[in-house]
């Protein structure tokens, strides 16, 4: 007798996550190396600025400049 139960929810956690292709916007698997729709290779950026809105980056740069000026004046 087998312990396998097809109705068991244990195996539902293994489903692959879908993300949008950065080039064409098609839904692709997170582990995909190349988009099957447009053929573009998927690169996962390791930059800390990737995915941040422009105002967030500008605010961060302004904060860094303010700290440098404050240290120079003290």
mmCIF file with all atom_site columns, C-alpha atoms in Angstrom:
data_model
loop_
_atom_site.group_PDB
_atom_site.id
_atom_site.type_symbol
_atom_site.label_atom_id
_atom_site.label_alt_id
_atom_site.label_comp_id
_atom_site.label_asym_id
_atom_site.label_entity_id
_atom_site.label_seq_id
_atom_site.pdbx_PDB_ins_code
_atom_site.Cartn_x
_atom_site.Cartn_y
_atom_site.Cartn_z
_atom_site.occupancy
_atom_site.B_iso_or_equiv
_atom_site.pdbx_formal_charge
_atom_site.auth_seq_id
_atom_site.auth_comp_id
_atom_site.auth_asym_id
_atom_site.auth_atom_id
_atom_site.pdbx_PDB_model_num
ATOM 1  C CA . UNK A 1 1  ? 0.000  0.000  0.000   1.00 0.00 ? 1  UNK A CA 1
ATOM 2  C CA . UNK A 1 2  ? 1.361  3.414  -0.948  1.00 0.00 ? 2  UNK A CA 1
ATOM 3  C CA . UNK A 1 3  ? 1.420  6.475  1.309   1.00 0.00 ? 3  UNK A CA 1
ATOM 4  C CA . UNK A 1 4  ? 0.950  8.807  -1.677  1.00 0.00 ? 4  UNK A CA 1
ATOM 5  C CA . UNK A 1 5  ? -2.214 10.878 -1.526  1.00 0.00 ? 5  UNK A CA 1
ATOM 6  C CA . UNK A 1 6  ? -2.876 12.984 -4.659  1.00 0.00 ? 6  UNK A CA 1
ATOM 7  C CA . UNK A 1 7  ? -5.082 15.331 -2.626  1.00 0.00 ? 7  UNK A CA 1
ATOM 8  C CA . UNK A 1 8  ? -2.256 16.107 -0.206  1.00 0.00 ? 8  UNK A CA 1
ATOM 9  C CA . UNK A 1 9  ? -1.314 19.819 -0.238  1.00 0.00 ? 9  UNK A CA 1
ATOM 10 C CA . UNK A 1 10 ? 2.333  19.040 0.534   1.00 0.00 ? 10 UNK A CA 1
ATOM 11 C CA . UNK A 1 11 ? 3.319  19.048 -3.146  1.00 0.00 ? 11 UNK A CA 1
ATOM 12 C CA . UNK A 1 12 ? 1.586  22.348 -3.980  1.00 0.00 ? 12 UNK A CA 1
ATOM 13 C CA . UNK A 1 13 ? 4.529  24.341 -2.571  1.00 0.00 ? 13 UNK A CA 1
ATOM 14 C CA . UNK A 1 14 ? 6.797  23.203 -5.411  1.00 0.00 ? 14 UNK A CA 1
ATOM 15 C CA . UNK A 1 15 ? 5.046  25.326 -8.045  1.00 0.00 ? 15 UNK A CA 1
ATOM 16 C CA . UNK A 1 16 ? 7.399  27.637 -9.926  1.00 0.00 ? 16 UNK A CA 1
ATOM 17 C CA . UNK A 1 17 ? 6.953  31.366 -9.489  1.00 0.00 ? 17 UNK A CA 1
ATOM 18 C CA . UNK A 1 18 ? 6.109  33.473 -12.537 1.00 0.00 ? 18 UNK A CA 1
ATOM 19 C CA . UNK A 1 19 ? 7.679  36.870 -13.191 1.00 0.00 ? 19 UNK A CA 1
ATOM 20 C CA . UNK A 1 20 ? 7.358  39.350 -16.043 1.00 0.00 ? 20 UNK A CA 1
ATOM 21 C CA . UNK A 1 21 ? 9.969  39.411 -18.798 1.00 0.00 ? 21 UNK A CA 1
ATOM 22 C CA . UNK A 1 22 ? 11.798 42.770 -18.583 1.00 0.00 ? 22 UNK A CA 1
ATOM 23 C CA . UNK A 1 23 ? 11.877 43.047 -22.389 1.00 0.00 ? 23 UNK A CA 1
ATOM 24 C CA . UNK A 1 24 ? 8.352  42.100 -23.501 1.00 0.00 ? 24 UNK A CA 1
ATOM 25 C CA . UNK A 1 25 ? 6.362  41.704 -20.271 1.00 0.00 ? 25 UNK A CA 1
ATOM 26 C CA . UNK A 1 26 ? 5.338  38.083 -20.888 1.00 0.00 ? 26 UNK A CA 1
ATOM 27 C CA . UNK A 1 27 ? 4.860  35.822 -17.861 1.00 0.00 ? 27 UNK A CA 1
ATOM 28 C CA . UNK A 1 28 ? 7.896  33.533 -17.594 1.00 0.00 ? 28 UNK A CA 1
ATOM 29 C CA . UNK A 1 29 ? 9.259  31.149 -14.975 1.00 0.00 ? 29 UNK A CA 1
ATOM 30 C CA . UNK A 1 30 ? 11.511 32.792 -12.406 1.00 0.00 ? 30 UNK A CA 1
ATOM 31 C CA . UNK A 1 31 ? 14.340 30.346 -13.167 1.00 0.00 ? 31 UNK A CA 1
ATOM 32 C CA . UNK A 1 32 ? 14.172 30.900 -16.950 1.00 0.00 ? 32 UNK A CA 1
ATOM 33 C CA . UNK A 1 33 ? 17.411 31.963 -18.607 1.00 0.00 ? 33 UNK A CA 1
ATOM 34 C CA . UNK A 1 34 ? 15.710 33.108 -21.810 1.00 0.00 ? 34 UNK A CA 1
ATOM 35 C CA . UNK A 1 35 ? 12.199 34.401 -22.540 1.00 0.00 ? 35 UNK A CA 1
ATOM 36 C CA . UNK A 1 36 ? 10.304 31.855 -24.668 1.00 0.00 ? 36 UNK A CA 1
ATOM 37 C CA . UNK A 1 37 ? 8.215  34.651 -26.235 1.00 0.00 ? 37 UNK A CA 1
ATOM 38 C CA . UNK A 1 38 ? 10.749 37.294 -27.322 1.00 0.00 ? 38 UNK A CA 1
ATOM 39 C CA . UNK A 1 39 ? 13.981 35.281 -26.991 1.00 0.00 ? 39 UNK A CA 1
ATOM 40 C CA . UNK A 1 40 ? 15.749 37.849 -24.783 1.00 0.00 ? 40 UNK A CA 1
ATOM 41 C CA . UNK A 1 41 ? 18.137 36.477 -22.168 1.00 0.00 ? 41 UNK A CA 1
ATOM 42 C CA . UNK A 1 42 ? 17.071 37.244 -18.620 1.00 0.00 ? 42 UNK A CA 1
ATOM 43 C CA . UNK A 1 43 ? 19.691 38.891 -16.436 1.00 0.00 ? 43 UNK A CA 1
ATOM 44 C CA . UNK A 1 44 ? 19.046 39.332 -12.751 1.00 0.00 ? 44 UNK A CA 1
ATOM 45 C CA . UNK A 1 45 ? 20.633 42.572 -11.655 1.00 0.00 ? 45 UNK A CA 1
ATOM 46 C CA . UNK A 1 46 ? 22.597 42.639 -8.420  1.00 0.00 ? 46 UNK A CA 1
ATOM 47 C CA . UNK A 1 47 ? 22.727 46.422 -8.351  1.00 0.00 ? 47 UNK A CA 1
ATOM 48 C CA . UNK A 1 48 ? 21.273 47.995 -5.187  1.00 0.00 ? 48 UNK A CA 1
ATOM 49 C CA . UNK A 1 49 ? 19.655 50.660 -7.398  1.00 0.00 ? 49 UNK A CA 1
ATOM 50 C CA . UNK A 1 50 ? 17.825 48.179 -9.640  1.00 0.00 ? 50 UNK A CA 1
ATOM 51 C CA . UNK A 1 51 ? 14.065 48.362 -9.335  1.00 0.00 ? 51 UNK A CA 1
ATOM 52 C CA . UNK A 1 52 ? 14.071 51.572 -7.313  1.00 0.00 ? 52 UNK A CA 1
ATOM 53 C CA . UNK A 1 53 ? 12.069 54.574 -8.519  1.00 0.00 ? 53 UNK A CA 1
ATOM 54 C CA . UNK A 1 54 ? 14.079 57.548 -9.744  1.00 0.00 ? 54 UNK A CA 1
ATOM 55 C CA . UNK A 1 55 ? 13.049 59.744 -6.813  1.00 0.00 ? 55 UNK A CA 1
ATOM 56 C CA . UNK A 1 56 ? 14.379 57.130 -4.364  1.00 0.00 ? 56 UNK A CA 1
ATOM 57 C CA . UNK A 1 57 ? 17.786 57.133 -6.060  1.00 0.00 ? 57 UNK A CA 1
ATOM 58 C CA . UNK A 1 58 ? 17.849 60.954 -6.163  1.00 0.00 ? 58 UNK A CA 1
ATOM 59 C CA . UNK A 1 59 ? 16.923 61.139 -2.472  1.00 0.00 ? 59 UNK A CA 1
ATOM 60 C CA . UNK A 1 60 ? 19.703 58.700 -1.587  1.00 0.00 ? 60 UNK A CA 1
ATOM 61 C CA . UNK A 1 61 ? 22.285 60.660 -3.568  1.00 0.00 ? 61 UNK A CA 1
ATOM 62 C CA . UNK A 1 62 ? 21.129 63.914 -1.961  1.00 0.00 ? 62 UNK A CA 1
ATOM 63 C CA . UNK A 1 63 ? 21.528 62.331 1.477   1.00 0.00 ? 63 UNK A CA 1
ATOM 64 C CA . UNK A 1 64 ? 25.063 61.185 0.683   1.00 0.00 ? 64 UNK A CA 1
ATOM 65 C CA . UNK A 1 65 ? 26.025 64.647 -0.585  1.00 0.00 ? 65 UNK A CA 1
ATOM 66 C CA . UNK A 1 66 ? 24.513 66.260 2.534   1.00 0.00 ? 66 UNK A CA 1
ATOM 67 C CA . UNK A 1 67 ? 26.562 63.959 4.777   1.00 0.00 ? 67 UNK A CA 1
ATOM 68 C CA . UNK A 1 68 ? 29.778 64.765 2.893   1.00 0.00 ? 68 UNK A CA 1
ATOM 69 C CA . UNK A 1 69 ? 29.112 68.519 3.139   1.00 0.00 ? 69 UNK A CA 1
ATOM 70 C CA . UNK A 1 70 ? 28.264 68.239 6.862   1.00 0.00 ? 70 UNK A CA 1
ATOM 71 C CA . UNK A 1 71 ? 31.489 66.317 7.542   1.00 0.00 ? 71 UNK A CA 1
ATOM 72 C CA . UNK A 1 72 ? 33.547 68.814 5.534   1.00 0.00 ? 72 UNK A CA 1
ATOM 73 C CA . UNK A 1 73 ? 32.124 71.803 7.467   1.00 0.00 ? 73 UNK A CA 1
ATOM 74 C CA . UNK A 1 74 ? 32.725 70.321 10.922  1.00 0.00 ? 74 UNK A CA 1
#
